[in-house]
Amino acid sequence: MADADVVFVGGVVRTADRARPLAEAVAVTGGRIIAVGAAADVLAAHRGAGTAVHDLGGAALYPGFVDVHNHHAIAGITDLYELSFGTALGLDEILERVRAHAAGLPADAWVTGGSWASTLMDELNSSAIRRRLDEASGGRPVVLSDDSHHNRWANSRALELAGISAATLPAEGVTLLDPEDGEPTGVLLEAAGIPVAHAQAREGALTADQHRRASARGVELLNGFGVTAFQDAAVSAEILAALHGLDEDGELDAWVVSSLTINDEIFGFEPVGQPLVELGERFRTTHHRPDFVKIFLDGVPPARTALFLDPYVPDEAHGAHFRGTTTMSGDELYTWLRAVAERGLGAKVHCTGDGSARLLLDTVERLRGEGFADARFQIAHGQFLASEDIPRLAQLGVAADISPFIWFPGVIPQALADALGDDRAGHSQPNRAIIDTGGLVAGGSDWPVSESPNPLEGIQGLVTRADPLRRAAGTLWLEQAIAAEEALEAFTVNAARAMGLDAETGSIAVGKSADFVVLDRDVIAGSPDEIIDGRVLETWFAGRVVYRADES
């Protein structure tokens, strides 16, 4: 028997491995798990003269958390370089934040960041309010994202630099106009914001070193919440280069699966599509795997840019029969999915309406029939699914990439209700039904669309269907709640399986990477309403400590 570098004892071990869900001890050598079992047995077999015994002191050892959907580099950029504020702020408070932030910048510097609540869209949508943003910024260009990060609010200078006016509207997306003067209000939906993103990149693009620092900061923040593996849901060439450089220098403290952006409806990345796919493989390293593409098949329901089987609530702009649209036809989607499957890549496909979800499932069914049995497909965010489509996820091997962080009772659910009606908005995220029909539910934060990537927040939401931050009353379709053990699996082994990393991480099992989170209590065994109160004491990646609470 090999001597271990370290043996963990003295606490409960939850493995997320159904063959052995609980254990007393774990032994690690060379960054890999070599034994899991009873403390006496593991110590007898693997304790040598140089073995460190890590006494958990009654704490809980879980697999490192896995986040199937985030934008870590964008979160790092926001943390290091941008104005960040929460969705609880009203217009006047946002303007004050802009004023204070802009005062410390050069006269021509851009003010970027977010996120404003999507429920503010109607209030922001006027030339008069755009001019108030002009005044707050002191004439500096401003572009701020909403809570979905699909829509932007820009001021006059930003519109000017982007070449947007009443006479020169962007060809894609929707540019909202003030009915009083016919001018753009600065509210830009979906791809209409990309010219502003390009203008900002020309004027104030980050250096390669800044991109690297932003990516490292994103990983550092994730480690602080116990995350040791994640899938970035839409990457650029700059993000790929940053991850490659970090891992080559031994500074990437997580497994990362990248999703190569195929059609960029919101970020303004260049290049995207085939040129980026061609670049991806050169950035592969031990811990960075550019194994997926990202396709935006639709937008978001509050902006009525998601495709539904039944119409939205009638309004003046869209009438009574509007169901939304997709960004590409079924034939275009099929062509892309077949092409990437032939390259051995998986696909994460953004579908927020049940109409786009059905189009994806129909396309995957066609590909499975053509022999692409092993290609990985994820539906993000899978929040609205027709009842007859729910069993198809298991039948077709499509993983449900879900983000419970953004559907708690609160701002976004209210925006959904305004667009879809209370009944339809109240029947989203059918996670119990997906699991009961054999589907794979994988947990993701969608951070920084969500304000925090804390997996405990997502786990509690899956179990209680209520706001774990205790900001809003009520529950969302309580019948779709899942058990705490299932929720832990969603943010560990299930997410790893959806990403193709389950041979490496996601559970505590012999042969896997020694990726752990040490919590001050066994939250899965406690009250469902107190899961979020658990505290991360340590995070271990590949057998080494990458976060310790008393050093943060």
PDB file of N, CA and C in Angstrom, residues 341-422:
ATOM      1  N   ALA A 341     -20.032  18.454 -33.834  1.00  0.00           N
ATOM      2  CA  ALA A 341     -20.016  17.050 -33.413  1.00  0.00           C
ATOM      3  C   ALA A 341     -18.981  16.266 -34.210  1.00  0.00           C
ATOM      4  N   GLU A 342     -18.839  16.586 -35.487  1.00  0.00           N
ATOM      5  CA  GLU A 342     -17.831  15.920 -36.312  1.00  0.00           C
ATOM      6  C   GLU A 342     -16.416  16.219 -35.830  1.00  0.00           C
ATOM      7  N   ARG A 343     -16.231  17.356 -35.185  1.00  0.00           N
ATOM      8  CA  ARG A 343     -14.922  17.721 -34.627  1.00  0.00           C
ATOM      9  C   ARG A 343     -14.720  17.136 -33.233  1.00  0.00           C
ATOM     10  N   GLY A 344     -15.729  16.467 -32.693  1.00  0.00           N
ATOM     11  CA  GLY A 344     -15.626  15.910 -31.351  1.00  0.00           C
ATOM     12  C   GLY A 344     -15.917  16.897 -30.251  1.00  0.00           C
ATOM     13  N   LEU A 345     -16.551  18.022 -30.601  1.00  0.00           N
ATOM     14  CA  LEU A 345     -16.888  19.036 -29.613  1.00  0.00           C
ATOM     15  C   LEU A 345     -18.338  18.896 -29.171  1.00  0.00           C
ATOM     16  N   GLY A 346     -18.619  19.318 -27.944  1.00  0.00           N
ATOM     17  CA  GLY A 346     -19.981  19.402 -27.458  1.00  0.00           C
ATOM     18  C   GLY A 346     -20.546  20.783 -27.720  1.00  0.00           C
ATOM     19  N   ALA A 347     -21.829  20.956 -27.395  1.00  0.00           N
ATOM     20  CA  ALA A 347     -22.481  22.247 -27.623  1.00  0.00           C
ATOM     21  C   ALA A 347     -23.354  22.611 -26.438  1.00  0.00           C
ATOM     22  N   LYS A 348     -23.152  23.819 -25.947  1.00  0.00           N
ATOM     23  CA  LYS A 348     -24.035  24.430 -24.960  1.00  0.00           C
ATOM     24  C   LYS A 348     -24.918  25.407 -25.724  1.00  0.00           C
ATOM     25  N   VAL A 349     -26.226  25.187 -25.691  1.00  0.00           N
ATOM     26  CA  VAL A 349     -27.143  25.984 -26.508  1.00  0.00           C
ATOM     27  C   VAL A 349     -28.093  26.740 -25.593  1.00  0.00           C
ATOM     28  N   HIS A 350     -28.036  28.061 -25.688  1.00  0.00           N
ATOM     29  CA  HIS A 350     -28.875  28.942 -24.883  1.00  0.00           C
ATOM     30  C   HIS A 350     -30.295  28.927 -25.432  1.00  0.00           C
ATOM     31  N   CYS A 351     -31.223  28.408 -24.623  1.00  0.00           N
ATOM     32  CA  CYS A 351     -32.645  28.352 -24.975  1.00  0.00           C
ATOM     33  C   CYS A 351     -33.438  28.759 -23.745  1.00  0.00           C
ATOM     34  N   THR A 352     -34.033  29.943 -23.745  1.00  0.00           N
ATOM     35  CA  THR A 352     -34.801  30.349 -22.574  1.00  0.00           C
ATOM     36  C   THR A 352     -36.301  30.245 -22.806  1.00  0.00           C
ATOM     37  N   GLY A 353     -36.730  29.986 -24.023  1.00  0.00           N
ATOM     38  CA  GLY A 353     -38.132  29.759 -24.315  1.00  0.00           C
ATOM     39  C   GLY A 353     -38.395  28.304 -24.638  1.00  0.00           C
ATOM     40  N   ASP A 354     -39.632  27.840 -24.412  1.00  0.00           N
ATOM     41  CA  ASP A 354     -39.924  26.441 -24.716  1.00  0.00           C
ATOM     42  C   ASP A 354     -39.943  26.164 -26.211  1.00  0.00           C
ATOM     43  N   GLY A 355     -40.122  27.201 -27.034  1.00  0.00           N
ATOM     44  CA  GLY A 355     -40.067  27.019 -28.477  1.00  0.00           C
ATOM     45  C   GLY A 355     -38.656  26.753 -28.965  1.00  0.00           C
ATOM     46  N   SER A 356     -37.694  27.514 -28.458  1.00  0.00           N
ATOM     47  CA  SER A 356     -36.295  27.268 -28.843  1.00  0.00           C
ATOM     48  C   SER A 356     -35.808  25.942 -28.276  1.00  0.00           C
ATOM     49  N   ALA A 357     -36.262  25.583 -27.060  1.00  0.00           N
ATOM     50  CA  ALA A 357     -35.885  24.296 -26.483  1.00  0.00           C
ATOM     51  C   ALA A 357     -36.359  23.144 -27.361  1.00  0.00           C
ATOM     52  N   ARG A 358     -37.570  23.254 -27.872  1.00  0.00           N
ATOM     53  CA  ARG A 358     -38.078  22.187 -28.743  1.00  0.00           C
ATOM     54  C   ARG A 358     -37.273  22.117 -30.037  1.00  0.00           C
ATOM     55  N   LEU A 359     -36.909  23.270 -30.592  1.00  0.00           N
ATOM     56  CA  LEU A 359     -36.108  23.264 -31.807  1.00  0.00           C
ATOM     57  C   LEU A 359     -34.775  22.569 -31.568  1.00  0.00           C
ATOM     58  N   LEU A 360     -34.149  22.837 -30.424  1.00  0.00           N
ATOM     59  CA  LEU A 360     -32.895  22.163 -30.101  1.00  0.00           C
ATOM     60  C   LEU A 360     -33.100  20.662 -29.985  1.00  0.00           C
ATOM     61  N   LEU A 361     -34.116  20.229 -29.258  1.00  0.00           N
ATOM     62  CA  LEU A 361     -34.349  18.803 -29.065  1.00  0.00           C
ATOM     63  C   LEU A 361     -34.657  18.105 -30.390  1.00  0.00           C
ATOM     64  N   ASP A 362     -35.422  18.760 -31.253  1.00  0.00           N
ATOM     65  CA  ASP A 362     -35.706  18.180 -32.565  1.00  0.00           C
ATOM     66  C   ASP A 362     -34.412  18.002 -33.369  1.00  0.00           C
ATOM     67  N   THR A 363     -33.520  18.980 -33.248  1.00  0.00           N
ATOM     68  CA  THR A 363     -32.261  18.925 -33.999  1.00  0.00           C
ATOM     69  C   THR A 363     -31.345  17.836 -33.446  1.00  0.00           C
ATOM     70  N   VAL A 364     -31.275  17.716 -32.131  1.00  0.00           N
ATOM     71  CA  VAL A 364     -30.459  16.660 -31.531  1.00  0.00           C
ATOM     72  C   VAL A 364     -31.013  15.288 -31.902  1.00  0.00           C
ATOM     73  N   GLU A 365     -32.333  15.169 -31.924  1.00  0.00           N
ATOM     74  CA  GLU A 365     -32.937  13.888 -32.308  1.00  0.00           C
ATOM     75  C   GLU A 365     -32.504  13.500 -33.723  1.00  0.00           C
ATOM     76  N   ARG A 366     -32.460  14.457 -34.607  1.00  0.00           N
ATOM     77  CA  ARG A 366     -32.010  14.199 -35.980  1.00  0.00           C
ATOM     78  C   ARG A 366     -30.552  13.730 -35.993  1.00  0.00           C
ATOM     79  N   LEU A 367     -29.712  14.391 -35.197  1.00  0.00           N
ATOM     80  CA  LEU A 367     -28.297  14.022 -35.165  1.00  0.00           C
ATOM     81  C   LEU A 367     -28.076  12.660 -34.525  1.00  0.00           C
ATOM     82  N   ARG A 368     -28.814  12.359 -33.472  1.00  0.00           N
ATOM     83  CA  ARG A 368     -28.687  11.035 -32.866  1.00  0.00           C
ATOM     84  C   ARG A 368     -29.061   9.955 -33.883  1.00  0.00           C
ATOM     85  N   GLY A 369     -30.089  10.227 -34.674  1.00  0.00           N
ATOM     86  CA  GLY A 369     -30.499   9.274 -35.690  1.00  0.00           C
ATOM     87  C   GLY A 369     -29.466   9.089 -36.787  1.00  0.00           C
ATOM     88  N   GLU A 370     -28.583  10.083 -36.929  1.00  0.00           N
ATOM     89  CA  GLU A 370     -27.526   9.997 -37.939  1.00  0.00           C
ATOM     90  C   GLU A 370     -26.239   9.393 -37.386  1.00  0.00           C
ATOM     91  N   GLY A 371     -26.288   8.944 -36.130  1.00  0.00           N
ATOM     92  CA  GLY A 371     -25.146   8.222 -35.580  1.00  0.00           C
ATOM     93  C   GLY A 371     -24.271   8.984 -34.617  1.00  0.00           C
ATOM     94  N   PHE A 372     -24.630  10.217 -34.291  1.00  0.00           N
ATOM     95  CA  PHE A 372     -23.807  11.001 -33.354  1.00  0.00           C
ATOM     96  C   PHE A 372     -24.248  10.683 -31.923  1.00  0.00           C
ATOM     97  N   ALA A 373     -23.928   9.478 -31.498  1.00  0.00           N
ATOM     98  CA  ALA A 373     -24.419   8.987 -30.211  1.00  0.00           C
ATOM     99  C   ALA A 373     -23.680   9.582 -29.030  1.00  0.00           C
ATOM    100  N   ASP A 374     -22.420   9.958 -29.210  1.00  0.00           N
ATOM    101  CA  ASP A 374     -21.592  10.371 -28.081  1.00  0.00           C
ATOM    102  C   ASP A 374     -21.444  11.882 -27.952  1.00  0.00           C
ATOM    103  N   ALA A 375     -21.936  12.649 -28.891  1.00  0.00           N
ATOM    104  CA  ALA A 375     -21.787  14.104 -28.825  1.00  0.00           C
ATOM    105  C   ALA A 375     -22.526  14.646 -27.605  1.00  0.00           C
ATOM    106  N   ARG A 376     -21.869  15.562 -26.888  1.00  0.00           N
ATOM    107  CA  ARG A 376     -22.465  16.142 -25.685  1.00  0.00           C
ATOM    108  C   ARG A 376     -23.257  17.398 -26.043  1.00  0.00           C
ATOM    109  N   PHE A 377     -24.468  17.463 -25.530  1.00  0.00           N
ATOM    110  CA  PHE A 377     -25.312  18.641 -25.728  1.00  0.00           C
ATOM    111  C   PHE A 377     -25.872  19.078 -24.384  1.00  0.00           C
ATOM    112  N   GLN A 378     -25.877  20.379 -24.175  1.00  0.00           N
ATOM    113  CA  GLN A 378     -26.467  20.970 -22.977  1.00  0.00           C
ATOM    114  C   GLN A 378     -27.501  22.004 -23.402  1.00  0.00           C
ATOM    115  N   ILE A 379     -28.609  22.046 -22.698  1.00  0.00           N
ATOM    116  CA  ILE A 379     -29.594  23.095 -22.914  1.00  0.00           C
ATOM    117  C   ILE A 379     -29.467  24.097 -21.772  1.00  0.00           C
ATOM    118  N   ALA A 380     -29.159  25.310 -22.115  1.00  0.00           N
ATOM    119  CA  ALA A 380     -29.024  26.377 -21.129  1.00  0.00           C
ATOM    120  C   ALA A 380     -30.036  27.475 -21.491  1.00  0.00           C
ATOM    121  N   HIS A 381     -30.945  27.731 -20.651  1.00  0.00           N
ATOM    122  CA  HIS A 381     -31.013  27.410 -19.237  1.00  0.00           C
ATOM    123  C   HIS A 381     -32.133  26.413 -18.943  1.00  0.00           C
ATOM    124  N   GLY A 382     -32.856  26.020 -19.932  1.00  0.00           N
ATOM    125  CA  GLY A 382     -33.876  25.004 -19.759  1.00  0.00           C
ATOM    126  C   GLY A 382     -34.939  25.364 -18.746  1.00  0.00           C
ATOM    127  N   GLN A 383     -35.230  26.643 -18.608  1.00  0.00           N
ATOM    128  CA  GLN A 383     -36.150  27.053 -17.547  1.00  0.00           C
ATOM    129  C   GLN A 383     -37.611  26.856 -17.928  1.00  0.00           C
ATOM    130  N   PHE A 384     -37.901  26.910 -19.229  1.00  0.00           N
ATOM    131  CA  PHE A 384     -39.259  26.674 -19.702  1.00  0.00           C
ATOM    132  C   PHE A 384     -39.223  25.521 -20.706  1.00  0.00           C
ATOM    133  N   LEU A 385     -39.930  24.455 -20.370  1.00  0.00           N
ATOM    134  CA  LEU A 385     -39.995  23.282 -21.228  1.00  0.00           C
ATOM    135  C   LEU A 385     -41.439  22.815 -21.305  1.00  0.00           C
ATOM    136  N   ALA A 386     -41.914  22.515 -22.521  1.00  0.00           N
ATOM    137  CA  ALA A 386     -43.232  21.909 -22.664  1.00  0.00           C
ATOM    138  C   ALA A 386     -43.212  20.550 -21.970  1.00  0.00           C
ATOM    139  N   SER A 387     -44.327  20.178 -21.328  1.00  0.00           N
ATOM    140  CA  SER A 387     -44.359  18.942 -20.543  1.00  0.00           C
ATOM    141  C   SER A 387     -43.967  17.726 -21.380  1.00  0.00           C
ATOM    142  N   GLU A 388     -44.372  17.712 -22.654  1.00  0.00           N
ATOM    143  CA  GLU A 388     -44.053  16.565 -23.496  1.00  0.00           C
ATOM    144  C   GLU A 388     -42.577  16.536 -23.910  1.00  0.00           C
ATOM    145  N   ASP A 389     -41.865  17.648 -23.712  1.00  0.00           N
ATOM    146  CA  ASP A 389     -40.449  17.681 -24.065  1.00  0.00           C
ATOM    147  C   ASP A 389     -39.541  17.277 -22.907  1.00  0.00           C
ATOM    148  N   ILE A 390     -40.058  17.293 -21.682  1.00  0.00           N
ATOM    149  CA  ILE A 390     -39.217  16.987 -20.525  1.00  0.00           C
ATOM    150  C   ILE A 390     -38.599  15.590 -20.617  1.00  0.00           C
ATOM    151  N   PRO A 391     -39.361  14.530 -20.941  1.00  0.00           N
ATOM    152  CA  PRO A 391     -38.722  13.198 -21.040  1.00  0.00           C
ATOM    153  C   PRO A 391     -37.703  13.099 -22.160  1.00  0.00           C
ATOM    154  N   ARG A 392     -37.765  13.983 -23.131  1.00  0.00           N
ATOM    155  CA  ARG A 392     -36.854  13.899 -24.273  1.00  0.00           C
ATOM    156  C   ARG A 392     -35.417  14.216 -23.881  1.00  0.00           C
ATOM    157  N   LEU A 393     -35.215  14.973 -22.787  1.00  0.00           N
ATOM    158  CA  LEU A 393     -33.849  15.260 -22.367  1.00  0.00           C
ATOM    159  C   LEU A 393     -33.108  13.964 -22.066  1.00  0.00           C
ATOM    160  N   ALA A 394     -33.736  13.073 -21.311  1.00  0.00           N
ATOM    161  CA  ALA A 394     -33.103  11.789 -21.013  1.00  0.00           C
ATOM    162  C   ALA A 394     -33.013  10.920 -22.256  1.00  0.00           C
ATOM    163  N   GLN A 395     -34.078  10.879 -23.040  1.00  0.00           N
ATOM    164  CA  GLN A 395     -34.093  10.035 -24.231  1.00  0.00           C
ATOM    165  C   GLN A 395     -33.002  10.418 -25.219  1.00  0.00           C
ATOM    166  N   LEU A 396     -32.698  11.723 -25.301  1.00  0.00           N
ATOM    167  CA  LEU A 396     -31.737  12.218 -26.285  1.00  0.00           C
ATOM    168  C   LEU A 396     -30.368  12.511 -25.677  1.00  0.00           C
ATOM    169  N   GLY A 397     -30.222  12.330 -24.368  1.00  0.00           N
ATOM    170  CA  GLY A 397     -28.940  12.606 -23.738  1.00  0.00           C
ATOM    171  C   GLY A 397     -28.566  14.070 -23.739  1.00  0.00           C
ATOM    172  N   VAL A 398     -29.541  14.939 -23.493  1.00  0.00           N
ATOM    173  CA  VAL A 398     -29.291  16.379 -23.409  1.00  0.00           C
ATOM    174  C   VAL A 398     -29.307  16.788 -21.943  1.00  0.00           C
ATOM    175  N   ALA A 399     -28.201  17.340 -21.465  1.00  0.00           N
ATOM    176  CA  ALA A 399     -28.113  17.762 -20.067  1.00  0.00           C
ATOM    177  C   ALA A 399     -28.829  19.086 -19.876  1.00  0.00           C
ATOM    178  N   ALA A 400     -29.502  19.218 -18.728  1.00  0.00           N
ATOM    179  CA  ALA A 400     -30.168  20.472 -18.373  1.00  0.00           C
ATOM    180  C   ALA A 400     -29.198  21.323 -17.564  1.00  0.00           C
ATOM    181  N   ASP A 401     -28.671  22.369 -18.168  1.00  0.00           N
ATOM    182  CA  ASP A 401     -27.811  23.355 -17.502  1.00  0.00           C
ATOM    183  C   ASP A 401     -28.747  24.375 -16.866  1.00  0.00           C
ATOM    184  N   ILE A 402     -28.894  24.293 -15.535  1.00  0.00           N
ATOM    185  CA  ILE A 402     -29.869  25.138 -14.847  1.00  0.00           C
ATOM    186  C   ILE A 402     -29.155  26.146 -13.950  1.00  0.00           C
ATOM    187  N   SER A 403     -29.760  27.297 -13.754  1.00  0.00           N
ATOM    188  CA  SER A 403     -29.184  28.356 -12.925  1.00  0.00           C
ATOM    189  C   SER A 403     -30.205  28.811 -11.893  1.00  0.00           C
ATOM    190  N   PRO A 404     -30.316  28.084 -10.774  1.00  0.00           N
ATOM    191  CA  PRO A 404     -31.310  28.468  -9.773  1.00  0.00           C
ATOM    192  C   PRO A 404     -31.066  29.843  -9.171  1.00  0.00           C
ATOM    193  N   PHE A 405     -29.865  30.367  -9.319  1.00  0.00           N
ATOM    194  CA  PHE A 405     -29.531  31.685  -8.774  1.00  0.00           C
ATOM    195  C   PHE A 405     -30.407  32.788  -9.353  1.00  0.00           C
ATOM    196  N   ILE A 406     -30.912  32.616 -10.568  1.00  0.00           N
ATOM    197  CA  ILE A 406     -31.608  33.723 -11.233  1.00  0.00           C
ATOM    198  C   ILE A 406     -33.101  33.502 -11.340  1.00  0.00           C
ATOM    199  N   TRP A 407     -33.656  32.517 -10.620  1.00  0.00           N
ATOM    200  CA  TRP A 407     -35.104  32.379 -10.694  1.00  0.00           C
ATOM    201  C   TRP A 407     -35.800  32.425  -9.344  1.00  0.00           C
ATOM    202  N   PHE A 408     -35.096  32.825  -8.300  1.00  0.00           N
ATOM    203  CA  PHE A 408     -35.763  32.986  -7.021  1.00  0.00           C
ATOM    204  C   PHE A 408     -36.839  34.059  -7.139  1.00  0.00           C
ATOM    205  N   PRO A 409     -37.856  34.014  -6.272  1.00  0.00           N
ATOM    206  CA  PRO A 409     -38.788  35.145  -6.233  1.00  0.00           C
ATOM    207  C   PRO A 409     -38.009  36.447  -6.096  1.00  0.00           C
ATOM    208  N   GLY A 410     -38.281  37.400  -6.952  1.00  0.00           N
ATOM    209  CA  GLY A 410     -37.536  38.649  -6.946  1.00  0.00           C
ATOM    210  C   GLY A 410     -37.652  39.364  -8.273  1.00  0.00           C
ATOM    211  N   VAL A 411     -36.589  40.060  -8.680  1.00  0.00           N
ATOM    212  CA  VAL A 411     -36.634  40.957  -9.842  1.00  0.00           C
ATOM    213  C   VAL A 411     -36.875  40.206 -11.135  1.00  0.00           C
ATOM    214  N   ILE A 412     -36.073  39.195 -11.438  1.00  0.00           N
ATOM    215  CA  ILE A 412     -36.212  38.509 -12.717  1.00  0.00           C
ATOM    216  C   ILE A 412     -37.544  37.772 -12.816  1.00  0.00           C
ATOM    217  N   PRO A 413     -37.981  37.037 -11.789  1.00  0.00           N
ATOM    218  CA  PRO A 413     -39.309  36.420 -11.892  1.00  0.00           C
ATOM    219  C   PRO A 413     -40.437  37.428 -12.138  1.00  0.00           C
ATOM    220  N   GLN A 414     -40.319  38.621 -11.557  1.00  0.00           N
ATOM    221  CA  GLN A 414     -41.348  39.627 -11.816  1.00  0.00           C
ATOM    222  C   GLN A 414     -41.306  40.078 -13.270  1.00  0.00           C
ATOM    223  N   ALA A 415     -40.102  40.229 -13.812  1.00  0.00           N
ATOM    224  CA  ALA A 415     -39.971  40.600 -15.222  1.00  0.00           C
ATOM    225  C   ALA A 415     -40.525  39.500 -16.121  1.00  0.00           C
ATOM    226  N   LEU A 416     -40.318  38.238 -15.739  1.00  0.00           N
ATOM    227  CA  LEU A 416     -40.888  37.123 -16.495  1.00  0.00           C
ATOM    228  C   LEU A 416     -42.410  37.162 -16.452  1.00  0.00           C
ATOM    229  N   ALA A 417     -42.959  37.438 -15.279  1.00  0.00           N
ATOM    230  CA  ALA A 417     -44.416  37.490 -15.144  1.00  0.00           C
ATOM    231  C   ALA A 417     -45.010  38.609 -15.987  1.00  0.00           C
ATOM    232  N   ASP A 418     -44.319  39.731 -16.063  1.00  0.00           N
ATOM    233  CA  ASP A 418     -44.824  40.844 -16.868  1.00  0.00           C
ATOM    234  C   ASP A 418     -44.921  40.457 -18.338  1.00  0.00           C
ATOM    235  N   ALA A 419     -43.991  39.649 -18.811  1.00  0.00           N
ATOM    236  CA  ALA A 419     -43.954  39.283 -20.229  1.00  0.00           C
ATOM    237  C   ALA A 419     -44.777  38.035 -20.537  1.00  0.00           C
ATOM    238  N   LEU A 420     -44.856  37.106 -19.578  1.00  0.00           N
ATOM    239  CA  LEU A 420     -45.456  35.796 -19.849  1.00  0.00           C
ATOM    240  C   LEU A 420     -46.778  35.567 -19.135  1.00  0.00           C
ATOM    241  N   GLY A 421     -47.071  36.379 -18.140  1.00  0.00           N
ATOM    242  CA  GLY A 421     -48.221  36.133 -17.288  1.00  0.00           C
ATOM    243  C   GLY A 421     -47.812  35.357 -16.063  1.00  0.00           C
ATOM    244  N   ASP A 422     -48.547  35.542 -14.974  1.00  0.00           N
ATOM    245  CA  ASP A 422     -48.170  34.940 -13.694  1.00  0.00           C
ATOM    246  C   ASP A 422     -48.130  33.414 -13.751  1.00  0.00           C
TER     247      ASP A 422
END
